[in-house]
Amino acid sequence: MTFENSKYSKLLDYKKIEFPFGNVYIVDHFVISELNEGIHVDFAMVSELIGKFSEDISNDIRIGYIANRINSYSFEPQLWIDFNNDYDFLIASAVVSYNDFSYLNSSLEKHFFKKSLKRCHSLDEAIEWMSSLDEFKKEINSK
């Protein structure tokens, strides 16, 4: 299920950014990506994404990331190591898998990501898990 077709698109304020390789939705405490069929996610693509958010990303921001894998595409697991070394604003990540192959790939990625990476079977599960993280509860309660 796409984010825009989910109940959360009506419940959460969000900003949609369209890229040639897919869409990204920004909500208060996390980002959701929905990438196109057949692409290959590499460091250049990740850098382009982060460059688009560089104005919003500062040293004190902490966000979560949800990969809503509605399409099949390839991803270099090594990117998680590179990302961990170059950026430190992610609290956690969730990967939504809609088939067994995608779930197995996310299991492999889990070994490369230093922080919490949850494998989910639905977008609802990923958003509910991300919203329940203590780091975000503390931030919400301190406002």
PDB file of N, CA, C and O in Angstrom, residues 75-131:
ATOM      1  N   PHE A  75      19.410  -2.784  -3.717  1.00  0.00           N
ATOM      2  CA  PHE A  75      19.968  -1.892  -2.706  1.00  0.00           C
ATOM      3  C   PHE A  75      21.298  -2.465  -2.251  1.00  0.00           C
ATOM      4  O   PHE A  75      21.385  -3.650  -1.933  1.00  0.00           O
ATOM      5  N   GLU A  76      22.335  -1.647  -2.229  1.00  0.00           N
ATOM      6  CA  GLU A  76      23.638  -2.098  -1.758  1.00  0.00           C
ATOM      7  C   GLU A  76      23.656  -2.078  -0.228  1.00  0.00           C
ATOM      8  O   GLU A  76      23.624  -0.997   0.371  1.00  0.00           O
ATOM      9  N   PRO A  77      23.708  -3.235   0.425  1.00  0.00           N
ATOM     10  CA  PRO A  77      23.723  -3.252   1.894  1.00  0.00           C
ATOM     11  C   PRO A  77      24.884  -2.448   2.487  1.00  0.00           C
ATOM     12  O   PRO A  77      24.771  -1.883   3.566  1.00  0.00           O
ATOM     13  N   GLN A  78      25.994  -2.376   1.767  1.00  0.00           N
ATOM     14  CA  GLN A  78      27.162  -1.605   2.210  1.00  0.00           C
ATOM     15  C   GLN A  78      26.792  -0.143   2.452  1.00  0.00           C
ATOM     16  O   GLN A  78      27.431   0.546   3.247  1.00  0.00           O
ATOM     17  N   LEU A  79      25.729   0.331   1.801  1.00  0.00           N
ATOM     18  CA  LEU A  79      25.309   1.723   1.977  1.00  0.00           C
ATOM     19  C   LEU A  79      24.996   2.042   3.434  1.00  0.00           C
ATOM     20  O   LEU A  79      25.209   3.166   3.882  1.00  0.00           O
ATOM     21  N   TRP A  80      24.472   1.055   4.177  1.00  0.00           N
ATOM     22  CA  TRP A  80      24.170   1.301   5.586  1.00  0.00           C
ATOM     23  C   TRP A  80      25.451   1.624   6.354  1.00  0.00           C
ATOM     24  O   TRP A  80      25.465   2.493   7.216  1.00  0.00           O
ATOM     25  N   ILE A  81      26.547   0.933   6.039  1.00  0.00           N
ATOM     26  CA  ILE A  81      27.823   1.207   6.719  1.00  0.00           C
ATOM     27  C   ILE A  81      28.309   2.600   6.347  1.00  0.00           C
ATOM     28  O   ILE A  81      28.696   3.392   7.211  1.00  0.00           O
ATOM     29  N   ASP A  82      28.277   2.918   5.043  1.00  0.00           N
ATOM     30  CA  ASP A  82      28.694   4.247   4.590  1.00  0.00           C
ATOM     31  C   ASP A  82      27.835   5.324   5.234  1.00  0.00           C
ATOM     32  O   ASP A  82      28.332   6.354   5.687  1.00  0.00           O
ATOM     33  N   PHE A  83      26.537   5.088   5.274  1.00  0.00           N
ATOM     34  CA  PHE A  83      25.599   6.050   5.845  1.00  0.00           C
ATOM     35  C   PHE A  83      25.888   6.250   7.332  1.00  0.00           C
ATOM     36  O   PHE A  83      25.916   7.369   7.819  1.00  0.00           O
ATOM     37  N   ASN A  84      26.112   5.149   8.052  1.00  0.00           N
ATOM     38  CA  ASN A  84      26.427   5.244   9.485  1.00  0.00           C
ATOM     39  C   ASN A  84      27.686   6.075   9.723  1.00  0.00           C
ATOM     40  O   ASN A  84      27.778   6.803  10.708  1.00  0.00           O
ATOM     41  N   ASN A  85      28.668   5.939   8.830  1.00  0.00           N
ATOM     42  CA  ASN A  85      29.932   6.669   8.990  1.00  0.00           C
ATOM     43  C   ASN A  85      29.797   8.147   8.650  1.00  0.00           C
ATOM     44  O   ASN A  85      30.474   8.984   9.240  1.00  0.00           O
ATOM     45  N   ASP A  86      28.956   8.478   7.678  1.00  0.00           N
ATOM     46  CA  ASP A  86      28.870   9.851   7.180  1.00  0.00           C
ATOM     47  C   ASP A  86      27.772  10.688   7.827  1.00  0.00           C
ATOM     48  O   ASP A  86      27.854  11.907   7.848  1.00  0.00           O
ATOM     49  N   TYR A  87      26.727  10.052   8.320  1.00  0.00           N
ATOM     50  CA  TYR A  87      25.573  10.778   8.862  1.00  0.00           C
ATOM     51  C   TYR A  87      25.140  10.136  10.174  1.00  0.00           C
ATOM     52  O   TYR A  87      25.214   8.934  10.324  1.00  0.00           O
ATOM     53  N   ASP A  88      24.646  10.971  11.083  1.00  0.00           N
ATOM     54  CA  ASP A  88      24.233  10.424  12.374  1.00  0.00           C
ATOM     55  C   ASP A  88      22.885  10.978  12.827  1.00  0.00           C
ATOM     56  O   ASP A  88      22.657  11.162  14.003  1.00  0.00           O
ATOM     57  N   PHE A  89      21.989  11.244  11.912  1.00  0.00           N
ATOM     58  CA  PHE A  89      20.708  11.823  12.298  1.00  0.00           C
ATOM     59  C   PHE A  89      19.586  10.790  12.355  1.00  0.00           C
ATOM     60  O   PHE A  89      18.495  11.097  12.803  1.00  0.00           O
ATOM     61  N   LEU A  90      19.842   9.555  11.915  1.00  0.00           N
ATOM     62  CA  LEU A  90      18.798   8.525  11.966  1.00  0.00           C
ATOM     63  C   LEU A  90      18.765   7.849  13.323  1.00  0.00           C
ATOM     64  O   LEU A  90      19.786   7.403  13.832  1.00  0.00           O
ATOM     65  N   ILE A  91      17.573   7.765  13.885  1.00  0.00           N
ATOM     66  CA  ILE A  91      17.373   7.043  15.141  1.00  0.00           C
ATOM     67  C   ILE A  91      17.160   5.567  14.850  1.00  0.00           C
ATOM     68  O   ILE A  91      17.717   4.701  15.499  1.00  0.00           O
ATOM     69  N   ALA A  92      16.328   5.295  13.849  1.00  0.00           N
ATOM     70  CA  ALA A  92      15.981   3.915  13.529  1.00  0.00           C
ATOM     71  C   ALA A  92      15.450   3.879  12.101  1.00  0.00           C
ATOM     72  O   ALA A  92      15.135   4.907  11.506  1.00  0.00           O
ATOM     73  N   SER A  93      15.326   2.661  11.586  1.00  0.00           N
ATOM     74  CA  SER A  93      14.798   2.470  10.245  1.00  0.00           C
ATOM     75  C   SER A  93      13.841   1.285  10.253  1.00  0.00           C
ATOM     76  O   SER A  93      13.991   0.353  11.045  1.00  0.00           O
ATOM     77  N   ALA A  94      12.861   1.358   9.358  1.00  0.00           N
ATOM     78  CA  ALA A  94      11.928   0.240   9.164  1.00  0.00           C
ATOM     79  C   ALA A  94      11.847  -0.041   7.675  1.00  0.00           C
ATOM     80  O   ALA A  94      11.830   0.883   6.852  1.00  0.00           O
ATOM     81  N   VAL A  95      11.813  -1.311   7.328  1.00  0.00           N
ATOM     82  CA  VAL A  95      11.676  -1.724   5.939  1.00  0.00           C
ATOM     83  C   VAL A  95      10.381  -2.503   5.818  1.00  0.00           C
ATOM     84  O   VAL A  95      10.180  -3.505   6.510  1.00  0.00           O
ATOM     85  N   VAL A  96       9.484  -2.010   4.942  1.00  0.00           N
ATOM     86  CA  VAL A  96       8.217  -2.685   4.707  1.00  0.00           C
ATOM     87  C   VAL A  96       8.387  -3.583   3.488  1.00  0.00           C
ATOM     88  O   VAL A  96       8.671  -3.105   2.389  1.00  0.00           O
ATOM     89  N   SER A  97       8.236  -4.884   3.698  1.00  0.00           N
ATOM     90  CA  SER A  97       8.394  -5.875   2.633  1.00  0.00           C
ATOM     91  C   SER A  97       7.051  -6.493   2.294  1.00  0.00           C
ATOM     92  O   SER A  97       6.285  -6.840   3.191  1.00  0.00           O
ATOM     93  N   TYR A  98       6.803  -6.624   1.001  1.00  0.00           N
ATOM     94  CA  TYR A  98       5.529  -7.175   0.540  1.00  0.00           C
ATOM     95  C   TYR A  98       5.676  -8.570  -0.059  1.00  0.00           C
ATOM     96  O   TYR A  98       4.700  -9.141  -0.533  1.00  0.00           O
ATOM     97  N   ASN A  99       6.906  -9.113  -0.033  1.00  0.00           N
ATOM     98  CA  ASN A  99       7.108 -10.487  -0.492  1.00  0.00           C
ATOM     99  C   ASN A  99       8.303 -11.086   0.252  1.00  0.00           C
ATOM    100  O   ASN A  99       9.065 -10.365   0.910  1.00  0.00           O
ATOM    101  N   ASP A 100       8.456 -12.393   0.144  1.00  0.00           N
ATOM    102  CA  ASP A 100       9.506 -13.096   0.883  1.00  0.00           C
ATOM    103  C   ASP A 100      10.908 -12.650   0.481  1.00  0.00           C
ATOM    104  O   ASP A 100      11.793 -12.522   1.322  1.00  0.00           O
ATOM    105  N   PHE A 101      11.113 -12.419  -0.825  1.00  0.00           N
ATOM    106  CA  PHE A 101      12.441 -12.019  -1.297  1.00  0.00           C
ATOM    107  C   PHE A 101      12.855 -10.679  -0.696  1.00  0.00           C
ATOM    108  O   PHE A 101      13.979 -10.510  -0.222  1.00  0.00           O
ATOM    109  N   SER A 102      11.947  -9.726  -0.678  1.00  0.00           N
ATOM    110  CA  SER A 102      12.225  -8.415  -0.100  1.00  0.00           C
ATOM    111  C   SER A 102      12.497  -8.539   1.399  1.00  0.00           C
ATOM    112  O   SER A 102      13.383  -7.868   1.942  1.00  0.00           O
ATOM    113  N   TYR A 103      11.749  -9.404   2.074  1.00  0.00           N
ATOM    114  CA  TYR A 103      11.955  -9.614   3.507  1.00  0.00           C
ATOM    115  C   TYR A 103      13.346 -10.204   3.780  1.00  0.00           C
ATOM    116  O   TYR A 103      14.040  -9.786   4.701  1.00  0.00           O
ATOM    117  N   LEU A 104      13.762 -11.150   2.947  1.00  0.00           N
ATOM    118  CA  LEU A 104      15.103 -11.736   3.098  1.00  0.00           C
ATOM    119  C   LEU A 104      16.184 -10.680   2.869  1.00  0.00           C
ATOM    120  O   LEU A 104      17.186 -10.642   3.589  1.00  0.00           O
ATOM    121  N   ASN A 105      15.991  -9.823   1.874  1.00  0.00           N
ATOM    122  CA  ASN A 105      16.956  -8.755   1.626  1.00  0.00           C
ATOM    123  C   ASN A 105      17.058  -7.812   2.822  1.00  0.00           C
ATOM    124  O   ASN A 105      18.148  -7.400   3.207  1.00  0.00           O
ATOM    125  N   SER A 106      15.915  -7.486   3.414  1.00  0.00           N
ATOM    126  CA  SER A 106      15.947  -6.591   4.577  1.00  0.00           C
ATOM    127  C   SER A 106      16.617  -7.269   5.768  1.00  0.00           C
ATOM    128  O   SER A 106      17.232  -6.598   6.598  1.00  0.00           O
ATOM    129  N   SER A 107      16.523  -8.581   5.841  1.00  0.00           N
ATOM    130  CA  SER A 107      17.225  -9.309   6.905  1.00  0.00           C
ATOM    131  C   SER A 107      18.730  -9.175   6.738  1.00  0.00           C
ATOM    132  O   SER A 107      19.461  -9.022   7.725  1.00  0.00           O
ATOM    133  N   LEU A 108      19.202  -9.205   5.503  1.00  0.00           N
ATOM    134  CA  LEU A 108      20.623  -9.010   5.226  1.00  0.00           C
ATOM    135  C   LEU A 108      21.039  -7.579   5.589  1.00  0.00           C
ATOM    136  O   LEU A 108      22.067  -7.363   6.238  1.00  0.00           O
ATOM    137  N   GLU A 109      20.233  -6.608   5.188  1.00  0.00           N
ATOM    138  CA  GLU A 109      20.532  -5.202   5.489  1.00  0.00           C
ATOM    139  C   GLU A 109      20.621  -4.952   6.989  1.00  0.00           C
ATOM    140  O   GLU A 109      21.419  -4.129   7.442  1.00  0.00           O
ATOM    141  N   LYS A 110      19.807  -5.655   7.748  1.00  0.00           N
ATOM    142  CA  LYS A 110      19.772  -5.483   9.208  1.00  0.00           C
ATOM    143  C   LYS A 110      21.159  -5.703   9.818  1.00  0.00           C
ATOM    144  O   LYS A 110      21.517  -5.063  10.805  1.00  0.00           O
ATOM    145  N   HIS A 111      21.958  -6.572   9.213  1.00  0.00           N
ATOM    146  CA  HIS A 111      23.301  -6.849   9.733  1.00  0.00           C
ATOM    147  C   HIS A 111      24.275  -5.693   9.481  1.00  0.00           C
ATOM    148  O   HIS A 111      25.303  -5.605  10.140  1.00  0.00           O
ATOM    149  N   PHE A 112      23.954  -4.820   8.533  1.00  0.00           N
ATOM    150  CA  PHE A 112      24.852  -3.724   8.191  1.00  0.00           C
ATOM    151  C   PHE A 112      24.495  -2.414   8.895  1.00  0.00           C
ATOM    152  O   PHE A 112      25.325  -1.526   8.989  1.00  0.00           O
ATOM    153  N   PHE A 113      23.283  -2.279   9.356  1.00  0.00           N
ATOM    154  CA  PHE A 113      22.827  -1.028   9.973  1.00  0.00           C
ATOM    155  C   PHE A 113      23.097  -1.089  11.468  1.00  0.00           C
ATOM    156  O   PHE A 113      22.666  -2.018  12.151  1.00  0.00           O
ATOM    157  N   LYS A 114      23.817  -0.110  11.997  1.00  0.00           N
ATOM    158  CA  LYS A 114      24.239  -0.139  13.400  1.00  0.00           C
ATOM    159  C   LYS A 114      23.097   0.127  14.377  1.00  0.00           C
ATOM    160  O   LYS A 114      23.171  -0.257  15.526  1.00  0.00           O
ATOM    161  N   LYS A 115      22.057   0.788  13.908  1.00  0.00           N
ATOM    162  CA  LYS A 115      20.948   1.130  14.796  1.00  0.00           C
ATOM    163  C   LYS A 115      19.808   0.144  14.579  1.00  0.00           C
ATOM    164  O   LYS A 115      19.950  -0.828  13.860  1.00  0.00           O
ATOM    165  N   SER A 116      18.686   0.426  15.182  1.00  0.00           N
ATOM    166  CA  SER A 116      17.549  -0.477  15.076  1.00  0.00           C
ATOM    167  C   SER A 116      16.948  -0.452  13.669  1.00  0.00           C
ATOM    168  O   SER A 116      16.657   0.612  13.139  1.00  0.00           O
ATOM    169  N   LEU A 117      16.797  -1.629  13.077  1.00  0.00           N
ATOM    170  CA  LEU A 117      16.134  -1.774  11.787  1.00  0.00           C
ATOM    171  C   LEU A 117      15.058  -2.846  11.941  1.00  0.00           C
ATOM    172  O   LEU A 117      15.358  -3.999  12.196  1.00  0.00           O
ATOM    173  N   LYS A 118      13.820  -2.426  11.812  1.00  0.00           N
ATOM    174  CA  LYS A 118      12.690  -3.345  11.975  1.00  0.00           C
ATOM    175  C   LYS A 118      12.183  -3.751  10.608  1.00  0.00           C
ATOM    176  O   LYS A 118      11.963  -2.923   9.738  1.00  0.00           O
ATOM    177  N   ARG A 119      11.974  -5.039  10.443  1.00  0.00           N
ATOM    178  CA  ARG A 119      11.376  -5.564   9.219  1.00  0.00           C
ATOM    179  C   ARG A 119       9.873  -5.676   9.447  1.00  0.00           C
ATOM    180  O   ARG A 119       9.442  -6.282  10.419  1.00  0.00           O
ATOM    181  N   CYS A 120       9.089  -5.069   8.559  1.00  0.00           N
ATOM    182  CA  CYS A 120       7.639  -5.007   8.734  1.00  0.00           C
ATOM    183  C   CYS A 120       6.929  -5.605   7.521  1.00  0.00           C
ATOM    184  O   CYS A 120       7.471  -5.632   6.419  1.00  0.00           O
ATOM    185  N   HIS A 121       5.697  -6.041   7.763  1.00  0.00           N
ATOM    186  CA  HIS A 121       4.880  -6.611   6.687  1.00  0.00           C
ATOM    187  C   HIS A 121       3.825  -5.640   6.178  1.00  0.00           C
ATOM    188  O   HIS A 121       3.111  -5.953   5.232  1.00  0.00           O
ATOM    189  N   SER A 122       3.724  -4.463   6.817  1.00  0.00           N
ATOM    190  CA  SER A 122       2.749  -3.469   6.347  1.00  0.00           C
ATOM    191  C   SER A 122       3.246  -2.073   6.706  1.00  0.00           C
ATOM    192  O   SER A 122       4.030  -1.892   7.642  1.00  0.00           O
ATOM    193  N   LEU A 123       2.768  -1.091   5.955  1.00  0.00           N
ATOM    194  CA  LEU A 123       3.105   0.292   6.245  1.00  0.00           C
ATOM    195  C   LEU A 123       2.542   0.697   7.601  1.00  0.00           C
ATOM    196  O   LEU A 123       3.198   1.420   8.360  1.00  0.00           O
ATOM    197  N   ASP A 124       1.337   0.229   7.927  1.00  0.00           N
ATOM    198  CA  ASP A 124       0.748   0.521   9.244  1.00  0.00           C
ATOM    199  C   ASP A 124       1.679   0.075  10.364  1.00  0.00           C
ATOM    200  O   ASP A 124       1.922   0.825  11.318  1.00  0.00           O
ATOM    201  N   GLU A 125       2.192  -1.143  10.257  1.00  0.00           N
ATOM    202  CA  GLU A 125       3.094  -1.676  11.278  1.00  0.00           C
ATOM    203  C   GLU A 125       4.333  -0.794  11.415  1.00  0.00           C
ATOM    204  O   GLU A 125       4.763  -0.472  12.533  1.00  0.00           O
ATOM    205  N   ALA A 126       4.902  -0.360  10.291  1.00  0.00           N
ATOM    206  CA  ALA A 126       6.116   0.458  10.322  1.00  0.00           C
ATOM    207  C   ALA A 126       5.859   1.822  10.960  1.00  0.00           C
ATOM    208  O   ALA A 126       6.639   2.282  11.799  1.00  0.00           O
ATOM    209  N   ILE A 127       4.764   2.474  10.572  1.00  0.00           N
ATOM    210  CA  ILE A 127       4.454   3.800  11.115  1.00  0.00           C
ATOM    211  C   ILE A 127       4.133   3.716  12.600  1.00  0.00           C
ATOM    212  O   ILE A 127       4.594   4.541  13.396  1.00  0.00           O
ATOM    213  N   GLU A 128       3.374   2.702  13.005  1.00  0.00           N
ATOM    214  CA  GLU A 128       3.049   2.547  14.422  1.00  0.00           C
ATOM    215  C   GLU A 128       4.304   2.283  15.242  1.00  0.00           C
ATOM    216  O   GLU A 128       4.475   2.829  16.338  1.00  0.00           O
ATOM    217  N   TRP A 129       5.197   1.444  14.737  1.00  0.00           N
ATOM    218  CA  TRP A 129       6.445   1.154  15.451  1.00  0.00           C
ATOM    219  C   TRP A 129       7.305   2.416  15.555  1.00  0.00           C
ATOM    220  O   TRP A 129       7.797   2.749  16.636  1.00  0.00           O
ATOM    221  N   MET A 130       7.457   3.123  14.428  1.00  0.00           N
ATOM    222  CA  MET A 130       8.287   4.329  14.412  1.00  0.00           C
ATOM    223  C   MET A 130       7.722   5.369  15.382  1.00  0.00           C
ATOM    224  O   MET A 130       8.459   6.012  16.128  1.00  0.00           O
ATOM    225  N   SER A 131       6.415   5.531  15.391  1.00  0.00           N
ATOM    226  CA  SER A 131       5.763   6.523  16.259  1.00  0.00           C
ATOM    227  C   SER A 131       5.886   6.174  17.738  1.00  0.00           C
ATOM    228  O   SER A 131       5.760   7.045  18.594  1.00  0.00           O
TER     229      SER A 131
END
